């Protein structure tokens, strides 16, 4: 960036610097406010103390930390470049900021991959998910695994990194190695593989839901029953489900020999009922929207990095590179907005926990629903 004191360029440079600093400040405030508010909502609302929301809490906290660590450094670099005063960050500072950017980027990618796998298990294998993966230990293991893998993936650019470049947006850029280095290409290929695997998991989940919604012709095969247990090819399974849930009478149905019925103390539900299925589908839509936005906002910068590694360093225009870097900054504050747009449960909990943020018209509209809930 040219010096603001040069003749004929002071006004334009000052205006450009003001717009850039204002935009970065807005992104920083929106990211911190949204992610902190979302974290407080999950911590305070007991109905959100479940594994999917624990993973979402970790993702939002990581986005807030990334905005707090990267955006002030970019603002400071922009002011130094415009004023031509002071020295740019040294090699250690550039490596540290590059490490933090890569760490948070890979953490989000690995965590979204784990979330996609758990969403598939929650719908395709709900009994296994409810018994083994629905608690906080599974969420804690996924979070620890995501941070460990991100740490392992982010260390090579720091240990073998180069300088930060001449662009003031470079301190938080993803790729800080010399262009054409073999490690830079592997770094980008790993990120592309993780994001691609996440979308393949959601595609498999979409095929699973579509296959289960196909209408098949009914086969009227009579059921077999000697003592009102109704088993065989024509049985609907209702009698077996009632017996398994603890409501059966008489001897054990032949098809259920060896299965222990649920007693009075074993009231945990085993089947995915319609309301639970709708809740899991809403969570899947919300997490896939977050994953898709991650791809769209990080995609331009990854493409630019591929061109710089495979073609030549000057193959990417500086305006495109700057815009792609700023899109990655926007990703740090957009997740809370997506969550509130795609999840009705979060909106209801937000209105309950923060009534001061609710308009009087919305409060009056929700009053009849509250009266209906208590039987009036």
mmCIF file of C-alpha atoms in Angstrom:
data_model
loop_
_atom_site.group_PDB
_atom_site.id
_atom_site.type_symbol
_atom_site.label_atom_id
_atom_site.label_comp_id
_atom_site.label_asym_id
_atom_site.label_seq_id
_atom_site.Cartn_x
_atom_site.Cartn_y
_atom_site.Cartn_z
ATOM 1 C CA UNK A 1 0.000 0.000 0.000
ATOM 2 C CA UNK A 2 1.331 3.396 -0.938
ATOM 3 C CA UNK A 3 2.299 6.009 1.579
ATOM 4 C CA UNK A 4 -0.578 8.274 2.558
ATOM 5 C CA UNK A 5 1.739 11.299 2.493
ATOM 6 C CA UNK A 6 2.377 11.079 -1.264
ATOM 7 C CA UNK A 7 0.864 13.947 -3.280
ATOM 8 C CA UNK A 8 -2.565 13.241 -4.729
ATOM 9 C CA UNK A 9 -3.063 10.002 -2.864
ATOM 10 C CA UNK A 10 -3.546 11.048 0.742
ATOM 11 C CA UNK A 11 -7.345 11.367 0.655
ATOM 12 C CA UNK A 12 -7.977 8.107 -1.175
ATOM 13 C CA UNK A 13 -5.535 6.157 0.963
ATOM 14 C CA UNK A 14 -7.011 7.544 4.180
ATOM 15 C CA UNK A 15 -10.550 6.687 3.035
ATOM 16 C CA UNK A 16 -9.518 3.155 2.042
ATOM 17 C CA UNK A 17 -7.772 2.667 5.378
ATOM 18 C CA UNK A 18 -10.837 3.920 7.251
ATOM 19 C CA UNK A 19 -13.148 1.548 5.376
ATOM 20 C CA UNK A 20 -10.826 -1.372 5.965
ATOM 21 C CA UNK A 21 -10.450 -0.683 9.686
ATOM 22 C CA UNK A 22 -14.195 -0.128 10.098
ATOM 23 C CA UNK A 23 -14.993 -3.391 8.317
ATOM 24 C CA UNK A 24 -12.478 -5.341 10.371
ATOM 25 C CA UNK A 25 -13.807 -3.778 13.591
ATOM 26 C CA UNK A 26 -17.357 -4.714 12.602
ATOM 27 C CA UNK A 27 -16.312 -8.307 11.871
ATOM 28 C CA UNK A 28 -14.504 -8.488 15.213
ATOM 29 C CA UNK A 29 -17.487 -7.147 17.191
ATOM 30 C CA UNK A 30 -20.018 -9.367 15.409
ATOM 31 C CA UNK A 31 -17.874 -12.469 15.879
ATOM 32 C CA UNK A 32 -17.191 -11.856 19.562
ATOM 33 C CA UNK A 33 -20.754 -10.824 20.396
ATOM 34 C CA UNK A 34 -22.406 -13.677 18.494
ATOM 35 C CA UNK A 35 -20.124 -16.434 19.712
ATOM 36 C CA UNK A 36 -20.077 -15.261 23.349
ATOM 37 C CA UNK A 37 -23.872 -14.887 23.383
ATOM 38 C CA UNK A 38 -24.266 -18.336 21.887
ATOM 39 C CA UNK A 39 -21.885 -19.844 24.452
ATOM 40 C CA UNK A 40 -23.808 -18.229 27.315
ATOM 41 C CA UNK A 41 -27.072 -19.569 25.906
ATOM 42 C CA UNK A 42 -25.800 -23.153 25.799
ATOM 43 C CA UNK A 43 -24.281 -22.928 29.272
ATOM 44 C CA UNK A 44 -27.402 -21.449 30.892
ATOM 45 C CA UNK A 45 -30.084 -23.536 29.131
ATOM 46 C CA UNK A 46 -30.241 -27.059 30.548
ATOM 47 C CA UNK A 47 -32.249 -28.415 27.618
ATOM 48 C CA UNK A 48 -29.240 -27.694 25.366
ATOM 49 C CA UNK A 49 -26.836 -29.774 27.457
ATOM 50 C CA UNK A 50 -26.520 -32.452 24.780
ATOM 51 C CA UNK A 51 -23.683 -33.723 22.638
ATOM 52 C CA UNK A 52 -24.525 -31.793 19.415
ATOM 53 C CA UNK A 53 -24.682 -28.488 21.256
ATOM 54 C CA UNK A 54 -21.463 -29.220 23.147
ATOM 55 C CA UNK A 55 -19.739 -29.636 19.779
ATOM 56 C CA UNK A 56 -21.352 -26.449 18.533
ATOM 57 C CA UNK A 57 -20.195 -24.648 21.670
ATOM 58 C CA UNK A 58 -16.593 -25.680 21.009
ATOM 59 C CA UNK A 59 -16.863 -24.540 17.395
ATOM 60 C CA UNK A 60 -18.190 -21.106 18.363
ATOM 61 C CA UNK A 61 -15.581 -20.613 21.078
ATOM 62 C CA UNK A 62 -12.834 -21.470 18.571
ATOM 63 C CA UNK A 63 -14.271 -18.952 16.089
ATOM 64 C CA UNK A 64 -14.328 -16.268 18.768
ATOM 65 C CA UNK A 65 -10.719 -16.982 19.731
ATOM 66 C CA UNK A 66 -9.676 -16.885 16.084
ATOM 67 C CA UNK A 67 -11.303 -13.486 15.586
ATOM 68 C CA UNK A 68 -9.713 -12.179 18.789
ATOM 69 C CA UNK A 69 -6.248 -13.432 17.796
ATOM 70 C CA UNK A 70 -6.202 -12.635 14.070
ATOM 71 C CA UNK A 71 -8.301 -9.551 13.346
ATOM 72 C CA UNK A 72 -6.459 -7.135 15.700
ATOM 73 C CA UNK A 73 -3.151 -8.241 14.149
ATOM 74 C CA UNK A 74 -4.495 -7.563 10.644
ATOM 75 C CA UNK A 75 -5.783 -4.138 11.722
ATOM 76 C CA UNK A 76 -2.400 -3.266 13.209
ATOM 77 C CA UNK A 77 -0.590 -4.427 10.077
ATOM 78 C CA UNK A 78 -2.916 -2.334 7.895
ATOM 79 C CA UNK A 79 -2.256 0.798 9.959
ATOM 80 C CA UNK A 80 1.494 0.234 9.866
ATOM 81 C CA UNK A 81 1.450 -0.301 6.108
ATOM 82 C CA UNK A 82 -0.618 2.860 5.544
ATOM 83 C CA UNK A 83 1.468 5.070 7.825
ATOM 84 C CA UNK A 84 4.806 3.560 6.787
ATOM 85 C CA UNK A 85 5.729 3.721 10.436
ATOM 86 C CA UNK A 86 7.121 1.022 12.615
ATOM 87 C CA UNK A 87 8.387 -2.335 11.548
ATOM 88 C CA UNK A 88 6.218 -5.196 10.316
ATOM 89 C CA UNK A 89 5.841 -8.305 12.435
ATOM 90 C CA UNK A 90 9.002 -10.371 12.508
ATOM 91 C CA UNK A 91 9.438 -13.924 11.337
ATOM 92 C CA UNK A 92 8.389 -15.329 14.709
ATOM 93 C CA UNK A 93 5.243 -13.191 14.802
ATOM 94 C CA UNK A 94 4.266 -14.211 11.272
ATOM 95 C CA UNK A 95 4.827 -17.878 12.093
ATOM 96 C CA UNK A 96 2.795 -17.625 15.281
ATOM 97 C CA UNK A 97 -0.150 -15.954 13.551
ATOM 98 C CA UNK A 98 0.031 -18.434 10.672
ATOM 99 C CA UNK A 99 0.046 -21.279 13.183
ATOM 100 C CA UNK A 100 -3.053 -19.904 14.953
ATOM 101 C CA UNK A 101 -4.910 -19.412 11.670
ATOM 102 C CA UNK A 102 -4.064 -22.926 10.487
ATOM 103 C CA UNK A 103 -4.903 -24.380 13.914
ATOM 104 C CA UNK A 104 -8.401 -22.852 14.016
ATOM 105 C CA UNK A 105 -9.041 -23.699 10.355
ATOM 106 C CA UNK A 106 -8.134 -27.372 10.747
ATOM 107 C CA UNK A 107 -9.944 -27.583 14.069
ATOM 108 C CA UNK A 108 -13.169 -26.458 12.402
ATOM 109 C CA UNK A 109 -12.623 -28.885 9.501
ATOM 110 C CA UNK A 110 -11.933 -31.926 11.716
ATOM 111 C CA UNK A 111 -14.733 -31.049 14.133
ATOM 112 C CA UNK A 112 -17.260 -30.691 11.296
ATOM 113 C CA UNK A 113 -16.160 -34.099 9.997
ATOM 114 C CA UNK A 114 -16.799 -35.639 13.421
ATOM 115 C CA UNK A 115 -20.159 -33.880 13.644
ATOM 116 C CA UNK A 116 -21.139 -35.265 10.242
ATOM 117 C CA UNK A 117 -20.311 -38.809 11.341
ATOM 118 C CA UNK A 118 -22.324 -38.437 14.559
ATOM 119 C CA UNK A 119 -25.281 -36.987 12.623
ATOM 120 C CA UNK A 120 -25.253 -40.011 10.335
ATOM 121 C CA UNK A 121 -25.164 -42.388 13.295
ATOM 122 C CA UNK A 122 -27.948 -40.458 15.040
ATOM 123 C CA UNK A 123 -30.338 -41.146 12.146
ATOM 124 C CA UNK A 124 -29.079 -44.361 10.566
ATOM 125 C CA UNK A 125 -28.154 -46.151 13.823
ATOM 126 C CA UNK A 126 -30.141 -44.300 16.445
ATOM 127 C CA UNK A 127 -30.111 -47.063 19.068
ATOM 128 C CA UNK A 128 -26.312 -47.280 19.012
ATOM 129 C CA UNK A 129 -26.055 -43.476 19.051
ATOM 130 C CA UNK A 130 -28.481 -43.101 21.959
ATOM 131 C CA UNK A 131 -26.697 -45.717 24.066
ATOM 132 C CA UNK A 132 -23.049 -44.913 23.280
ATOM 133 C CA UNK A 133 -22.642 -41.456 21.716
ATOM 134 C CA UNK A 134 -25.377 -39.180 23.070
ATOM 135 C CA UNK A 135 -23.593 -38.145 26.278
ATOM 136 C CA UNK A 136 -20.930 -35.580 27.014
ATOM 137 C CA UNK A 137 -18.010 -38.099 27.059
ATOM 138 C CA UNK A 138 -18.400 -38.655 23.314
ATOM 139 C CA UNK A 139 -18.503 -34.907 22.694
ATOM 140 C CA UNK A 140 -15.408 -34.419 24.862
ATOM 141 C CA UNK A 141 -13.519 -37.122 22.941
ATOM 142 C CA UNK A 142 -14.471 -35.585 19.595
ATOM 143 C CA UNK A 143 -13.383 -32.139 20.744
ATOM 144 C CA UNK A 144 -10.045 -33.446 22.029
ATOM 145 C CA UNK A 145 -9.482 -35.437 18.831
ATOM 146 C CA UNK A 146 -10.263 -32.388 16.663
ATOM 147 C CA UNK A 147 -7.818 -30.184 18.587
ATOM 148 C CA UNK A 148 -5.113 -32.880 18.537
ATOM 149 C CA UNK A 149 -5.418 -33.443 14.785
ATOM 150 C CA UNK A 150 -5.527 -29.702 14.139
ATOM 151 C CA UNK A 151 -2.407 -29.238 16.245
ATOM 152 C CA UNK A 152 -0.613 -31.956 14.294
ATOM 153 C CA UNK A 153 -1.693 -30.454 10.965
ATOM 154 C CA UNK A 154 -0.842 -26.852 11.897
ATOM 155 C CA UNK A 155 2.661 -27.421 13.220
ATOM 156 C CA UNK A 156 4.455 -28.033 9.858
ATOM 157 C CA UNK A 157 3.737 -24.543 8.417
ATOM 158 C CA UNK A 158 5.222 -22.995 11.557
ATOM 159 C CA UNK A 159 8.342 -25.146 11.751
ATOM 160 C CA UNK A 160 9.143 -24.840 8.037
ATOM 161 C CA UNK A 161 7.439 -21.534 7.281
ATOM 162 C CA UNK A 162 8.687 -18.594 5.349
ATOM 163 C CA UNK A 163 7.991 -14.914 5.619
ATOM 164 C CA UNK A 164 4.591 -13.325 5.720
ATOM 165 C CA UNK A 165 4.760 -11.565 2.370
ATOM 166 C CA UNK A 166 4.086 -7.936 1.505
ATOM 167 C CA UNK A 167 0.328 -7.958 1.925
ATOM 168 C CA UNK A 168 -0.939 -6.612 5.206
ATOM 169 C CA UNK A 169 -3.559 -9.379 5.276
ATOM 170 C CA UNK A 170 -0.843 -12.036 5.207
ATOM 171 C CA UNK A 171 -0.214 -12.422 8.974
ATOM 172 C CA UNK A 172 -3.383 -14.487 9.287
ATOM 173 C CA UNK A 173 -3.237 -16.162 5.901
ATOM 174 C CA UNK A 174 -3.585 -19.907 5.801
ATOM 175 C CA UNK A 175 -0.491 -20.751 3.745
ATOM 176 C CA UNK A 176 2.723 -19.171 4.990
ATOM 177 C CA UNK A 177 5.258 -21.422 3.323
ATOM 178 C CA UNK A 178 7.357 -20.418 0.320
ATOM 179 C CA UNK A 179 5.322 -20.893 -2.843
ATOM 180 C CA UNK A 180 5.991 -24.248 -4.447
ATOM 181 C CA UNK A 181 7.173 -25.971 -1.275
ATOM 182 C CA UNK A 182 6.073 -29.626 -1.116
ATOM 183 C CA UNK A 183 4.634 -29.176 2.375
ATOM 184 C CA UNK A 184 2.330 -26.376 1.236
ATOM 185 C CA UNK A 185 0.696 -28.660 -1.327
ATOM 186 C CA UNK A 186 0.235 -31.432 1.234
ATOM 187 C CA UNK A 187 -1.172 -28.877 3.660
ATOM 188 C CA UNK A 188 -3.836 -27.839 1.130
ATOM 189 C CA UNK A 189 -4.565 -31.405 0.016
ATOM 190 C CA UNK A 190 -5.236 -32.453 3.618
ATOM 191 C CA UNK A 191 -7.730 -29.639 4.094
ATOM 192 C CA UNK A 192 -9.481 -30.492 0.812
ATOM 193 C CA UNK A 193 -9.625 -34.177 1.768
ATOM 194 C CA UNK A 194 -11.182 -33.453 5.170
ATOM 195 C CA UNK A 195 -13.823 -31.095 3.746
ATOM 196 C CA UNK A 196 -14.578 -33.526 0.904
ATOM 197 C CA UNK A 197 -14.976 -36.438 3.325
ATOM 198 C CA UNK A 198 -17.415 -34.365 5.389
ATOM 199 C CA UNK A 199 -19.605 -33.689 2.369
ATOM 200 C CA UNK A 200 -19.499 -37.362 1.401
ATOM 201 C CA UNK A 201 -20.836 -38.279 4.854
ATOM 202 C CA UNK A 202 -23.748 -35.865 4.447
ATOM 203 C CA UNK A 203 -24.370 -37.195 0.934
ATOM 204 C CA UNK A 204 -24.563 -40.729 2.325
ATOM 205 C CA UNK A 205 -26.999 -39.495 4.960
ATOM 206 C CA UNK A 206 -29.140 -37.868 2.269
ATOM 207 C CA UNK A 207 -29.280 -41.151 0.320
ATOM 208 C CA UNK A 208 -30.188 -43.014 3.501
ATOM 209 C CA UNK A 209 -33.120 -40.696 4.242
ATOM 210 C CA UNK A 210 -34.263 -40.787 0.610
ATOM 211 C CA UNK A 211 -34.215 -44.585 0.494
ATOM 212 C CA UNK A 212 -36.286 -44.822 3.675
ATOM 213 C CA UNK A 213 -38.909 -42.468 2.239
ATOM 214 C CA UNK A 214 -39.622 -44.612 -0.842
ATOM 215 C CA UNK A 215 -43.108 -46.107 -0.988
ATOM 216 C CA UNK A 216 -43.106 -49.874 -1.293
ATOM 217 C CA UNK A 217 -46.103 -52.071 -2.134
ATOM 218 C CA UNK A 218 -47.758 -53.627 0.877
ATOM 219 C CA UNK A 219 -47.529 -57.403 1.199
ATOM 220 C CA UNK A 220 -50.534 -58.815 2.994
ATOM 221 C CA UNK A 221 -48.997 -61.866 4.618
ATOM 222 C CA UNK A 222 -50.931 -63.180 7.612
ATOM 223 C CA UNK A 223 -49.144 -63.128 10.948
ATOM 224 C CA UNK A 224 -48.711 -66.225 13.103
ATOM 225 C CA UNK A 225 -50.163 -66.195 16.592
ATOM 226 C CA UNK A 226 -50.966 -68.863 19.149
ATOM 227 C CA UNK A 227 -51.031 -66.700 22.281
ATOM 228 C CA UNK A 228 -51.609 -63.131 20.949
ATOM 229 C CA UNK A 229 -47.934 -62.479 20.338
ATOM 230 C CA UNK A 230 -48.223 -62.129 16.552
ATOM 231 C CA UNK A 231 -44.921 -63.054 14.974
ATOM 232 C CA UNK A 232 -43.923 -64.059 11.495
ATOM 233 C CA UNK A 233 -43.655 -62.346 8.085
ATOM 234 C CA UNK A 234 -47.011 -60.612 8.345
ATOM 235 C CA UNK A 235 -46.536 -59.148 11.804
ATOM 236 C CA UNK A 236 -46.325 -55.373 12.044
ATOM 237 C CA UNK A 237 -43.965 -55.504 15.009
ATOM 238 C CA UNK A 238 -46.269 -53.648 17.360
ATOM 239 C CA UNK A 239 -46.784 -56.621 19.644
ATOM 240 C CA UNK A 240 -43.042 -57.270 19.747
ATOM 241 C CA UNK A 241 -42.375 -53.600 20.457
ATOM 242 C CA UNK A 242 -44.938 -53.602 23.257
ATOM 243 C CA UNK A 243 -43.387 -56.711 24.775
ATOM 244 C CA UNK A 244 -39.861 -55.260 24.527
ATOM 245 C CA UNK A 245 -41.032 -52.022 26.156
ATOM 246 C CA UNK A 246 -42.402 -53.968 29.127
ATOM 247 C CA UNK A 247 -46.117 -54.117 28.252
ATOM 248 C CA UNK A 248 -46.213 -57.697 27.002
ATOM 249 C CA UNK A 249 -48.158 -60.483 28.650
ATOM 250 C CA UNK A 250 -47.801 -64.212 28.398
ATOM 251 C CA UNK A 251 -44.835 -66.183 27.124
ATOM 252 C CA UNK A 252 -41.980 -64.736 25.139
ATOM 253 C CA UNK A 253 -42.704 -64.427 21.403
ATOM 254 C CA UNK A 254 -40.592 -66.865 19.364
ATOM 255 C CA UNK A 255 -38.898 -64.039 17.494
ATOM 256 C CA UNK A 256 -37.821 -62.359 20.744
ATOM 257 C CA UNK A 257 -36.314 -65.302 22.612
ATOM 258 C CA UNK A 258 -33.186 -64.127 24.393
ATOM 259 C CA UNK A 259 -34.179 -60.451 24.466
ATOM 260 C CA UNK A 260 -34.758 -59.017 27.920
ATOM 261 C CA UNK A 261 -37.912 -56.901 28.221
ATOM 262 C CA UNK A 262 -37.813 -53.429 29.685
ATOM 263 C CA UNK A 263 -38.919 -53.360 33.293
ATOM 264 C CA UNK A 264 -40.252 -50.460 35.334
ATOM 265 C CA UNK A 265 -36.735 -49.159 35.996
ATOM 266 C CA UNK A 266 -35.662 -49.361 32.360
ATOM 267 C CA UNK A 267 -37.709 -46.566 30.883
ATOM 268 C CA UNK A 268 -35.193 -45.389 28.297
ATOM 269 C CA UNK A 269 -36.701 -45.223 24.837
ATOM 270 C CA UNK A 270 -35.002 -47.350 22.207
ATOM 271 C CA UNK A 271 -36.890 -46.398 19.051
ATOM 272 C CA UNK A 272 -36.517 -43.218 17.023
ATOM 273 C CA UNK A 273 -40.003 -41.704 17.211
ATOM 274 C CA UNK A 274 -41.246 -39.116 14.750
ATOM 275 C CA UNK A 275 -40.538 -36.059 16.916
ATOM 276 C CA UNK A 276 -36.985 -37.212 17.646
ATOM 277 C CA UNK A 277 -36.460 -37.876 13.960
ATOM 278 C CA UNK A 278 -37.567 -34.319 13.104
ATOM 279 C CA UNK A 279 -35.238 -32.914 15.755
ATOM 280 C CA UNK A 280 -32.288 -34.892 14.395
ATOM 281 C CA UNK A 281 -33.102 -33.751 10.851
ATOM 282 C CA UNK A 282 -33.165 -30.106 11.946
ATOM 283 C CA UNK A 283 -29.768 -30.542 13.581
ATOM 284 C CA UNK A 284 -28.456 -32.171 10.404
ATOM 285 C CA UNK A 285 -29.667 -29.239 8.297
ATOM 286 C CA UNK A 286 -28.072 -26.731 10.646
ATOM 287 C CA UNK A 287 -24.710 -28.505 10.749
ATOM 288 C CA UNK A 288 -24.676 -29.025 6.999
ATOM 289 C CA UNK A 289 -25.366 -25.317 6.474
ATOM 290 C CA UNK A 290 -22.349 -24.559 8.675
ATOM 291 C CA UNK A 291 -20.239 -27.057 6.699
ATOM 292 C CA UNK A 292 -21.356 -25.638 3.354
ATOM 293 C CA UNK A 293 -20.575 -22.080 4.452
ATOM 294 C CA UNK A 294 -17.163 -23.232 5.617
ATOM 295 C CA UNK A 295 -16.510 -24.594 2.121
ATOM 296 C CA UNK A 296 -17.837 -21.474 0.368
ATOM 297 C CA UNK A 297 -15.919 -19.003 2.531
ATOM 298 C CA UNK A 298 -12.618 -20.900 2.625
ATOM 299 C CA UNK A 299 -12.857 -22.179 -0.956
ATOM 300 C CA UNK A 300 -11.649 -19.018 -2.764
ATOM 301 C CA UNK A 301 -8.556 -18.765 -0.572
ATOM 302 C CA UNK A 302 -7.738 -22.454 -0.994
ATOM 303 C CA UNK A 303 -8.074 -22.086 -4.783
ATOM 304 C CA UNK A 304 -5.774 -19.066 -4.700
ATOM 305 C CA UNK A 305 -3.258 -21.018 -2.638
ATOM 306 C CA UNK A 306 -3.371 -23.897 -5.134
ATOM 307 C CA UNK A 307 -2.675 -21.472 -7.978
ATOM 308 C CA UNK A 308 0.228 -19.903 -6.105
ATOM 309 C CA UNK A 309 1.747 -23.325 -5.373
ATOM 310 C CA UNK A 310 1.119 -25.103 -8.681
ATOM 311 C CA UNK A 311 1.401 -22.235 -11.199
ATOM 312 C CA UNK A 312 3.410 -19.271 -9.922
ATOM 313 C CA UNK A 313 3.220 -16.786 -7.050
ATOM 314 C CA UNK A 314 1.998 -13.903 -9.255
ATOM 315 C CA UNK A 315 -0.800 -15.899 -10.904
ATOM 316 C CA UNK A 316 -3.430 -14.629 -8.468
ATOM 317 C CA UNK A 317 -4.466 -10.952 -8.577
ATOM 318 C CA UNK A 318 -3.895 -9.117 -5.331
ATOM 319 C CA UNK A 319 -7.521 -7.949 -5.170
ATOM 320 C CA UNK A 320 -8.807 -11.534 -5.398
ATOM 321 C CA UNK A 321 -6.347 -12.709 -2.754
ATOM 322 C CA UNK A 322 -7.356 -9.929 -0.366
ATOM 323 C CA UNK A 323 -11.063 -10.609 -0.890
ATOM 324 C CA UNK A 324 -10.573 -14.341 -0.305
ATOM 325 C CA UNK A 325 -8.692 -13.670 2.935
ATOM 326 C CA UNK A 326 -11.490 -11.397 4.139
ATOM 327 C CA UNK A 327 -14.055 -14.104 3.396
ATOM 328 C CA UNK A 328 -12.188 -16.372 5.797
ATOM 329 C CA UNK A 329 -12.445 -13.625 8.401
ATOM 330 C CA UNK A 330 -16.219 -13.485 7.894
ATOM 331 C CA UNK A 331 -16.470 -17.227 8.577
ATOM 332 C CA UNK A 332 -15.452 -16.591 12.192
ATOM 333 C CA UNK A 333 -18.691 -14.741 12.945
ATOM 334 C CA UNK A 334 -21.335 -16.298 10.740
ATOM 335 C CA UNK A 335 -21.939 -19.577 12.571
ATOM 336 C CA UNK A 336 -24.189 -18.145 15.337
ATOM 337 C CA UNK A 337 -26.366 -16.466 12.701
ATOM 338 C CA UNK A 338 -26.751 -19.739 10.807
ATOM 339 C CA UNK A 339 -27.595 -21.606 14.016
ATOM 340 C CA UNK A 340 -30.374 -19.216 14.967
ATOM 341 C CA UNK A 341 -31.795 -19.237 11.439
ATOM 342 C CA UNK A 342 -31.921 -23.027 11.061
ATOM 343 C CA UNK A 343 -32.741 -24.144 14.604
ATOM 344 C CA UNK A 344 -36.102 -23.284 16.148
ATOM 345 C CA UNK A 345 -35.082 -24.776 19.490
ATOM 346 C CA UNK A 346 -32.247 -22.277 19.798
ATOM 347 C CA UNK A 347 -34.577 -19.393 19.026
ATOM 348 C CA UNK A 348 -37.056 -20.527 21.679
ATOM 349 C CA UNK A 349 -34.304 -20.917 24.265
ATOM 350 C CA UNK A 350 -32.916 -17.507 23.364
ATOM 351 C CA UNK A 351 -36.307 -15.872 23.932
ATOM 352 C CA UNK A 352 -36.631 -17.676 27.262
ATOM 353 C CA UNK A 353 -33.140 -16.804 28.507
ATOM 354 C CA UNK A 354 -32.932 -13.237 27.175
ATOM 355 C CA UNK A 355 -36.433 -11.698 27.297
ATOM 356 C CA UNK A 356 -34.905 -8.211 27.138
ATOM 357 C CA UNK A 357 -33.909 -8.853 23.492
ATOM 358 C CA UNK A 358 -37.484 -9.741 22.535
ATOM 359 C CA UNK A 359 -39.848 -7.187 21.018
ATOM 360 C CA UNK A 360 -43.173 -6.393 22.782
ATOM 361 C CA UNK A 361 -45.157 -7.789 19.819
ATOM 362 C CA UNK A 362 -43.320 -11.107 20.037
ATOM 363 C CA UNK A 363 -43.860 -11.205 23.800
ATOM 364 C CA UNK A 364 -47.611 -10.683 23.390
ATOM 365 C CA UNK A 365 -47.749 -13.292 20.643
ATOM 366 C CA UNK A 366 -46.007 -15.879 22.813
ATOM 367 C CA UNK A 367 -48.342 -15.286 25.782
ATOM 368 C CA UNK A 368 -51.251 -17.412 24.414
ATOM 369 C CA UNK A 369 -48.827 -20.273 23.781
ATOM 370 C CA UNK A 370 -47.621 -20.096 27.382
ATOM 371 C CA UNK A 371 -51.207 -20.085 28.674
ATOM 372 C CA UNK A 372 -52.004 -23.054 26.468
ATOM 373 C CA UNK A 373 -49.010 -24.905 27.880
ATOM 374 C CA UNK A 374 -50.347 -24.614 31.447
ATOM 375 C CA UNK A 375 -53.872 -25.665 30.460
ATOM 376 C CA UNK A 376 -55.645 -22.257 30.284
#
